Amino acid sequence: MFDNYVYVPAVRTTQYNLLAIKELYDNARNVVIPRLVIRGNTDDVRRFLKEWLGRPTFIEISTFQMDNECGTCSELNDPTNYFDTQLKFLLSLQQVNQDIIPVLNPPLNTKPRDLVQLYFKLIRSFEKVAIRVSTNLANHSQSMQSFQTLLNVIDDDEFKKLILIIDAGKIESINQVDFQAVDQLISIAQKNNFPLVVLSSTSYPSKRPDSGTSALHDCIDPYWQYNYINKLKAKGLRIIYGDYSATDPTSERLEFDFNPRPIPFATYLLDNTLEWILIRDGKGMEHIKFKVIANKIRNNPDYHGDSFCYANKTMEQIENGTRSPGNQAFWNKLKINQHISAMIHNHNNSLFSNIGLINSEDDVDEDI
């Protein structure tokens, strides 16, 4: 079922974030499994799923601190009657698109009985169920405890229906990945014959350059993930790459605060490298500066070309004036669409194929 898929891009659900995935060209959409982290208006999610038929899609309820005040998250993470509201929501999405895969992502301090009962109902109702385990230092202990609780009740024949998502969260260096925790989880997946393991993290920076300047920032997520992926290929474990699509769910607000007014900002993952270029220009709400930013990206020697993806084609139109410059939310859509497209391009060009295999040493716990 998952043989052709190579990438799980996660996005917190907003209209523009979902449109970024919808606008992927076929070469990308045919090999990605979107991981929709639910928050905000769920009508946008339903519209997306109606048009994303025939392809698996992970559905996960956000537990990120940035979404704690979101009414949707509060309702769906309410444990009353064993997360009954969440279950009904997931079943309603299944009526829209039967290929969805619910992700068990319990909030911290969830009672074991509530979690187990929700698992029993999901495993009876869905063809596949995913379990997210955080290896982030702040969350790993409770996340692992919840996972162990589930392992104690899973029947042997149910493992073939399960997917494990190992999420390292926000990282700024390879040293921040808890490799001991990742190794333990992969060992459990191998022992119990999970049909798929998904790795995930985000090294997207929270800091932006000053207005009128640009900066380069390393995308380090593939370095630690493909170290595992490449070495485990020969051992029969299906394991694929995942990230947060050039976003940072630990610091990035999705309802833009126009007080102070945001300065135009864009991100672009350069061709055949693992570097983002970050560009900021103009004054608060000076949207016309997005034309300047589009020009700077298109004139970069590592630009992929205007026909590369929807985002690049749109930047061409913005620069030549055939469409409006857009606003910050729209340009977040462009960065997500371009990042996903570029990561697929890198995979197809074998940029990741030798990570972890060139050096005879197995040690990857050094800064990139």
GROMACS .gro file of C-alpha atoms in nm:
model
  368
    1MET     CA    1   0.000   0.000   0.000
    2PHE     CA    2   0.286   0.240   0.079
    3ASP     CA    3   0.555   0.123  -0.165
    4ASN     CA    4   0.540   0.431  -0.388
    5TYR     CA    5   0.542   0.693  -0.112
    6VAL     CA    6   0.863   0.865  -0.004
    7TYR     CA    7   0.759   1.171   0.197
    8VAL     CA    8   0.511   1.268   0.468
    9PRO     CA    9   0.479   1.650   0.480
   10ALA     CA   10   0.291   1.771   0.788
   11VAL     CA   11   0.090   2.094   0.790
   12ARG     CA   12  -0.129   2.253   1.054
   13THR     CA   13  -0.458   2.303   0.880
   14THR     CA   14  -0.550   2.642   0.741
   15GLN     CA   15  -0.705   2.725   0.407
   16TYR     CA   16  -0.372   2.834   0.257
   17ASN     CA   17  -0.171   2.544   0.399
   18LEU     CA   18  -0.416   2.294   0.252
   19LEU     CA   19  -0.415   2.473  -0.081
   20ALA     CA   20  -0.034   2.442  -0.085
   21ILE     CA   21  -0.075   2.063  -0.094
   22LYS     CA   22  -0.369   2.071  -0.333
   23GLU     CA   23  -0.160   2.269  -0.584
   24LEU     CA   24   0.123   2.013  -0.594
   25TYR     CA   25   0.204   1.885  -0.941
   26ASP     CA   26   0.144   1.514  -1.003
   27ASN     CA   27   0.511   1.419  -0.969
   28ALA     CA   28   0.490   1.529  -0.604
   29ARG     CA   29   0.131   1.451  -0.509
   30ASN     CA   30   0.168   1.090  -0.624
   31VAL     CA   31   0.448   1.016  -0.376
   32VAL     CA   32   0.347   1.213  -0.064
   33ILE     CA   33   0.116   1.122   0.222
   34PRO     CA   34  -0.004   1.450   0.373
   35ARG     CA   35  -0.020   1.464   0.750
   36LEU     CA   36  -0.295   1.711   0.837
   37VAL     CA   37  -0.258   1.843   1.192
   38ILE     CA   38  -0.610   1.961   1.268
   39ARG     CA   39  -0.675   2.302   1.416
   40GLY     CA   40  -0.906   2.585   1.315
   41ASN     CA   41  -1.184   2.561   1.057
   42THR     CA   42  -1.254   2.196   0.976
   43ASP     CA   43  -1.464   2.291   0.672
   44ASP     CA   44  -1.136   2.357   0.492
   45VAL     CA   45  -1.024   2.004   0.576
   46ARG     CA   46  -1.344   1.853   0.437
   47ARG     CA   47  -1.307   2.048   0.113
   48PHE     CA   48  -0.950   1.929   0.077
   49LEU     CA   49  -1.037   1.564   0.143
   50LYS     CA   50  -1.314   1.571  -0.119
   51GLU     CA   51  -1.050   1.656  -0.379
   52TRP     CA   52  -0.772   1.432  -0.245
   53LEU     CA   53  -0.941   1.099  -0.314
   54GLY     CA   54  -0.761   0.773  -0.375
   55ARG     CA   55  -0.454   0.869  -0.174
   56PRO     CA   56  -0.381   0.805   0.197
   57THR     CA   57  -0.392   1.106   0.429
   58PHE     CA   58  -0.298   1.118   0.796
   59ILE     CA   59  -0.540   1.305   1.023
   60GLU     CA   60  -0.395   1.419   1.356
   61ILE     CA   61  -0.549   1.646   1.619
   62SER     CA   62  -0.303   1.918   1.718
   63THR     CA   63  -0.158   1.911   2.068
   64PHE     CA   64   0.094   2.188   1.998
   65GLN     CA   65   0.105   2.463   2.256
   66MET     CA   66   0.050   2.719   1.981
   67ASP     CA   67  -0.297   2.568   1.929
   68ASN     CA   68  -0.400   2.536   2.294
   69GLU     CA   69  -0.641   2.829   2.263
   70CYS     CA   70  -0.801   2.688   1.949
   71GLY     CA   71  -1.162   2.593   2.019
   72THR     CA   72  -1.152   2.310   1.767
   73CYS     CA   73  -0.852   2.150   1.940
   74SER     CA   74  -1.013   2.185   2.283
   75GLU     CA   75  -1.326   2.007   2.164
   76LEU     CA   76  -1.147   1.728   1.980
   77ASN     CA   77  -0.899   1.665   2.264
   78ASP     CA   78  -1.175   1.644   2.524
   79PRO     CA   79  -1.145   1.294   2.677
   80THR     CA   80  -1.512   1.278   2.781
   81ASN     CA   81  -1.664   0.939   2.694
   82TYR     CA   82  -1.327   0.816   2.570
   83PHE     CA   83  -1.268   1.104   2.326
   84ASP     CA   84  -1.612   1.059   2.178
   85THR     CA   85  -1.607   1.398   1.999
   86GLN     CA   86  -1.276   1.313   1.834
   87LEU     CA   87  -1.402   0.971   1.726
   88LYS     CA   88  -1.718   1.116   1.572
   89PHE     CA   89  -1.513   1.378   1.390
   90LEU     CA   90  -1.277   1.117   1.243
   91LEU     CA   91  -1.568   0.898   1.137
   92SER     CA   92  -1.732   1.197   0.968
   93LEU     CA   93  -1.411   1.260   0.771
   94GLN     CA   94  -1.405   0.894   0.672
   95GLN     CA   95  -1.742   0.950   0.507
   96VAL     CA   96  -1.580   1.223   0.297
   97ASN     CA   97  -1.264   1.028   0.213
   98GLN     CA   98  -1.226   0.660   0.303
   99ASP     CA   99  -0.847   0.674   0.264
  100ILE     CA  100  -0.782   0.880   0.576
  101ILE     CA  101  -0.559   0.735   0.847
  102PRO     CA  102  -0.631   0.863   1.200
  103VAL     CA  103  -0.330   0.940   1.417
  104LEU     CA  104  -0.345   0.863   1.787
  105ASN     CA  105  -0.181   1.170   1.940
  106PRO     CA  106  -0.303   1.188   2.299
  107PRO     CA  107  -0.262   1.512   2.495
  108LEU     CA  108  -0.025   1.498   2.787
  109ASN     CA  109  -0.176   1.344   3.103
  110THR     CA  110  -0.434   1.142   2.909
  111LYS     CA  111  -0.566   0.859   3.126
  112PRO     CA  112  -0.466   0.513   2.998
  113ARG     CA  113  -0.825   0.389   2.991
  114ASP     CA  114  -0.939   0.682   2.774
  115LEU     CA  115  -0.655   0.620   2.530
  116VAL     CA  116  -0.710   0.245   2.512
  117GLN     CA  117  -1.082   0.275   2.452
  118LEU     CA  118  -1.024   0.525   2.171
  119TYR     CA  119  -0.770   0.289   2.016
  120PHE     CA  120  -1.015  -0.004   2.026
  121LYS     CA  121  -1.279   0.202   1.845
  122LEU     CA  122  -1.036   0.331   1.582
  123ILE     CA  123  -0.884  -0.008   1.504
  124ARG     CA  124  -1.233  -0.148   1.445
  125SER     CA  125  -1.336   0.139   1.218
  126PHE     CA  126  -1.032   0.217   1.002
  127GLU     CA  127  -0.816   0.014   0.766
  128LYS     CA  128  -0.499   0.172   0.910
  129VAL     CA  129  -0.428   0.361   1.233
  130ALA     CA  130  -0.114   0.562   1.312
  131ILE     CA  131   0.043   0.622   1.653
  132ARG     CA  132   0.257   0.933   1.703
  133VAL     CA  133   0.536   0.912   1.960
  134SER     CA  134   0.732   1.225   2.045
  135THR     CA  135   1.106   1.192   2.113
  136ASN     CA  136   1.131   1.557   2.212
  137LEU     CA  137   1.286   1.582   2.558
  138ALA     CA  138   0.992   1.772   2.708
  139ASN     CA  139   0.730   1.523   2.588
  140HIS     CA  140   0.902   1.190   2.535
  141SER     CA  141   0.848   1.035   2.878
  142GLN     CA  142   0.468   1.070   2.875
  143SER     CA  143   0.445   1.000   2.502
  144MET     CA  144   0.642   0.678   2.542
  145GLN     CA  145   0.433   0.580   2.842
  146SER     CA  146   0.117   0.614   2.632
  147PHE     CA  147   0.275   0.406   2.356
  148GLN     CA  148   0.369   0.130   2.602
  149THR     CA  149   0.012   0.132   2.729
  150LEU     CA  150  -0.110   0.066   2.376
  151LEU     CA  151   0.149  -0.204   2.312
  152ASN     CA  152   0.009  -0.395   2.610
  153VAL     CA  153  -0.338  -0.418   2.454
  154ILE     CA  154  -0.263  -0.457   2.082
  155ASP     CA  155  -0.341  -0.804   1.946
  156ASP     CA  156  -0.073  -0.962   1.727
  157ASP     CA  157  -0.292  -0.952   1.416
  158GLU     CA  158  -0.356  -0.580   1.464
  159PHE     CA  159   0.006  -0.475   1.411
  160LYS     CA  160  -0.038  -0.508   1.035
  161LYS     CA  161  -0.287  -0.220   1.057
  162LEU     CA  162  -0.057   0.012   1.254
  163ILE     CA  163   0.182   0.288   1.148
  164LEU     CA  164   0.437   0.441   1.384
  165ILE     CA  165   0.520   0.812   1.355
  166ILE     CA  166   0.845   0.896   1.536
  167ASP     CA  167   0.847   1.273   1.580
  168ALA     CA  168   1.162   1.452   1.699
  169GLY     CA  169   0.981   1.788   1.688
  170LYS     CA  170   1.175   2.114   1.658
  171ILE     CA  171   1.552   2.069   1.620
  172GLU     CA  172   1.827   2.324   1.568
  173SER     CA  173   2.112   2.072   1.547
  174ILE     CA  174   2.153   1.698   1.502
  175ASN     CA  175   2.253   1.680   1.869
  176GLN     CA  176   1.894   1.758   1.968
  177VAL     CA  177   1.765   1.431   1.823
  178ASP     CA  178   1.729   1.166   2.094
  179PHE     CA  179   1.883   0.877   1.901
  180GLN     CA  180   1.846   0.639   2.191
  181ALA     CA  181   1.470   0.697   2.189
  182VAL     CA  182   1.454   0.665   1.809
  183ASP     CA  183   1.653   0.339   1.819
  184GLN     CA  184   1.420   0.198   2.084
  185LEU     CA  185   1.111   0.282   1.882
  186ILE     CA  186   1.252   0.141   1.559
  187SER     CA  187   1.343  -0.178   1.742
  188ILE     CA  188   0.983  -0.209   1.863
  189ALA     CA  189   0.855  -0.150   1.509
  190GLN     CA  190   1.085  -0.420   1.370
  191LYS     CA  191   0.996  -0.668   1.642
  192ASN     CA  192   0.623  -0.624   1.586
  193ASN     CA  193   0.633  -0.598   1.205
  194PHE     CA  194   0.480  -0.254   1.168
  195PRO     CA  195   0.406  -0.209   0.795
  196LEU     CA  196   0.534   0.151   0.799
  197VAL     CA  197   0.740   0.385   1.014
  198VAL     CA  198   0.738   0.760   0.947
  199LEU     CA  199   1.013   0.985   1.080
  200SER     CA  200   0.948   1.353   1.140
  201SER     CA  201   1.115   1.674   1.262
  202THR     CA  202   1.148   2.039   1.169
  203SER     CA  203   1.466   2.242   1.153
  204TYR     CA  204   1.288   2.542   1.003
  205PRO     CA  205   1.415   2.855   1.183
  206SER     CA  206   1.199   3.069   1.409
  207LYS     CA  207   1.419   3.376   1.358
  208ARG     CA  208   1.379   3.594   1.048
  209PRO     CA  209   1.642   3.823   0.892
  210ASP     CA  210   1.619   4.201   0.921
  211SER     CA  211   1.417   4.385   0.657
  212GLY     CA  212   1.616   4.441   0.340
  213THR     CA  213   1.842   4.141   0.403
  214SER     CA  214   1.851   3.768   0.334
  215ALA     CA  215   1.999   3.469   0.516
  216LEU     CA  216   2.075   3.103   0.449
  217HIS     CA  217   1.967   2.831   0.690
  218ASP     CA  218   2.045   2.459   0.679
  219CYS     CA  219   1.761   2.210   0.645
  220ILE     CA  220   1.910   1.935   0.861
  221ASP     CA  221   1.609   1.699   0.891
  222PRO     CA  222   1.720   1.469   0.605
  223TYR     CA  223   2.066   1.422   0.758
  224TRP     CA  224   1.945   1.228   1.061
  225GLN     CA  225   1.640   1.070   0.901
  226TYR     CA  226   1.807   0.928   0.590
  227ASN     CA  227   2.082   0.789   0.807
  228TYR     CA  228   1.812   0.551   0.933
  229ILE     CA  229   1.620   0.515   0.608
  230ASN     CA  230   1.920   0.416   0.398
  231LYS     CA  231   2.064   0.174   0.654
  232LEU     CA  232   1.731   0.000   0.717
  233LYS     CA  233   1.637  -0.051   0.350
  234ALA     CA  234   1.798  -0.393   0.344
  235LYS     CA  235   1.637  -0.503   0.671
  236GLY     CA  236   1.278  -0.512   0.549
  237LEU     CA  237   1.142  -0.218   0.749
  238ARG     CA  238   0.944   0.032   0.541
  239ILE     CA  239   1.050   0.371   0.675
  240ILE     CA  240   1.002   0.709   0.508
  241TYR     CA  241   1.098   1.072   0.554
  242GLY     CA  242   0.874   1.338   0.706
  243ASP     CA  243   0.895   1.703   0.809
  244TYR     CA  244   0.675   2.005   0.877
  245SER     CA  245   0.689   2.150   0.525
  246ALA     CA  246   0.913   2.449   0.604
  247THR     CA  247   0.707   2.549   0.905
  248ASP     CA  248   0.768   2.557   1.280
  249PRO     CA  249   0.463   2.442   1.479
  250THR     CA  250   0.633   2.537   1.806
  251SER     CA  251   0.652   2.910   1.732
  252GLU     CA  252   0.455   2.994   1.419
  253ARG     CA  253   0.118   3.158   1.466
  254LEU     CA  254  -0.133   3.097   1.191
  255GLU     CA  255  -0.374   3.377   1.276
  256PHE     CA  256  -0.161   3.671   1.173
  257ASP     CA  257  -0.146   3.953   1.424
  258PHE     CA  258  -0.157   4.273   1.220
  259ASN     CA  259  -0.054   4.476   1.522
  260PRO     CA  260   0.244   4.496   1.469
  261ARG     CA  261   0.205   4.475   1.093
  262PRO     CA  262   0.410   4.189   0.938
  263ILE     CA  263   0.705   4.275   0.713
  264PRO     CA  264   0.695   4.080   0.380
  265PHE     CA  265   0.894   3.758   0.419
  266ALA     CA  266   0.956   3.451   0.202
  267THR     CA  267   1.144   3.120   0.214
  268TYR     CA  268   1.282   2.911  -0.073
  269LEU     CA  269   1.462   2.572  -0.060
  270LEU     CA  270   1.746   2.603  -0.312
  271ASP     CA  271   1.811   2.356  -0.594
  272ASN     CA  272   2.020   2.048  -0.515
  273THR     CA  273   2.114   2.176  -0.172
  274LEU     CA  274   1.968   2.151   0.175
  275GLU     CA  275   1.959   2.524   0.237
  276TRP     CA  276   1.666   2.761   0.267
  277ILE     CA  277   1.714   3.120   0.161
  278LEU     CA  278   1.512   3.356   0.384
  279ILE     CA  279   1.429   3.699   0.240
  280ARG     CA  280   1.263   3.993   0.415
  281ASP     CA  281   1.196   4.331   0.259
  282GLY     CA  282   0.994   4.648   0.306
  283LYS     CA  283   0.781   4.780   0.590
  284GLY     CA  284   0.486   4.631   0.772
  285MET     CA  285   0.204   4.538   0.534
  286GLU     CA  286   0.400   4.673   0.234
  287HIS     CA  287   0.276   4.390   0.013
  288ILE     CA  288   0.419   4.540  -0.305
  289LYS     CA  289   0.761   4.432  -0.176
  290PHE     CA  290   0.666   4.073  -0.251
  291LYS     CA  291   0.742   4.161  -0.615
  292VAL     CA  292   1.098   4.250  -0.508
  293ILE     CA  293   1.124   3.924  -0.314
  294ALA     CA  294   0.998   3.725  -0.613
  295ASN     CA  295   1.266   3.889  -0.828
  296LYS     CA  296   1.541   3.804  -0.579
  297ILE     CA  297   1.434   3.439  -0.564
  298ARG     CA  298   1.402   3.401  -0.941
  299ASN     CA  299   1.747   3.552  -0.996
  300ASN     CA  300   1.918   3.325  -0.746
  301PRO     CA  301   2.158   3.086  -0.928
  302ASP     CA  302   1.999   2.794  -0.742
  303TYR     CA  303   1.642   2.873  -0.850
  304HIS     CA  304   1.469   2.571  -1.004
  305GLY     CA  305   1.296   2.757  -1.287
  306ASP     CA  306   0.947   2.897  -1.339
  307SER     CA  307   0.790   2.568  -1.451
  308PHE     CA  308   0.920   2.372  -1.151
  309CYS     CA  309   0.608   2.394  -0.934
  310TYR     CA  310   0.295   2.596  -0.866
  311ALA     CA  311   0.482   2.829  -0.628
  312ASN     CA  312   0.752   2.914  -0.883
  313LYS     CA  313   0.498   2.976  -1.158
  314THR     CA  314   0.310   3.206  -0.920
  315MET     CA  315   0.624   3.401  -0.831
  316GLU     CA  316   0.686   3.460  -1.200
  317GLN     CA  317   0.333   3.599  -1.236
  318ILE     CA  318   0.376   3.821  -0.928
  319GLU     CA  319   0.699   3.968  -1.055
  320ASN     CA  320   0.567   4.040  -1.404
  321GLY     CA  321   0.248   4.191  -1.264
  322THR     CA  322  -0.007   3.946  -1.403
  323ARG     CA  323  -0.128   3.870  -1.051
  324SER     CA  324  -0.135   4.061  -0.722
  325PRO     CA  325   0.165   4.034  -0.484
  326GLY     CA  326  -0.045   3.855  -0.222
  327ASN     CA  327  -0.005   3.874   0.156
  328GLN     CA  328   0.194   3.683   0.417
  329ALA     CA  329  -0.056   3.398   0.446
  330PHE     CA  330  -0.047   3.351   0.068
  331TRP     CA  331   0.333   3.345   0.066
  332ASN     CA  332   0.329   3.084   0.341
  333LYS     CA  333   0.128   2.874   0.096
  334LEU     CA  334   0.399   2.927  -0.166
  335LYS     CA  335   0.685   2.829   0.068
  336ILE     CA  336   0.507   2.505   0.166
  337ASN     CA  337   0.428   2.411  -0.193
  338GLN     CA  338   0.784   2.487  -0.307
  339HIS     CA  339   0.948   2.309  -0.014
  340ILE     CA  340   0.754   1.987  -0.071
  341SER     CA  341   0.825   2.000  -0.444
  342ALA     CA  342   1.196   2.061  -0.384
  343MET     CA  343   1.225   1.773  -0.137
  344ILE     CA  344   1.070   1.535  -0.391
  345HIS     CA  345   1.308   1.674  -0.654
  346ASN     CA  346   1.602   1.611  -0.421
  347HIS     CA  347   1.484   1.256  -0.357
  348ASN     CA  348   1.445   1.185  -0.728
  349ASN     CA  349   1.794   1.326  -0.793
  350SER     CA  350   1.940   1.089  -0.530
  351LEU     CA  351   2.058   1.376  -0.309
  352PHE     CA  352   1.972   1.167  -0.001
  353SER     CA  353   2.078   0.823  -0.121
  354ASN     CA  354   2.427   0.817   0.034
  355ILE     CA  355   2.351   0.981   0.369
  356GLY     CA  356   2.476   0.749   0.642
  357LEU     CA  357   2.644   0.516   0.393
  358ILE     CA  358   2.953   0.708   0.277
  359ASN     CA  359   3.125   0.728   0.616
  360SER     CA  360   3.207   0.397   0.780
  361GLU     CA  361   3.122   0.544   1.117
  362ASP     CA  362   2.767   0.502   1.239
  363ASP     CA  363   2.778   0.815   1.454
  364VAL     CA  364   2.557   1.103   1.334
  365ASP     CA  365   2.531   1.301   1.656
  366GLU     CA  366   2.723   1.604   1.542
  367ASP     CA  367   2.615   1.951   1.434
  368ILE     CA  368   2.549   2.001   1.068
   0.00000   0.00000   0.00000
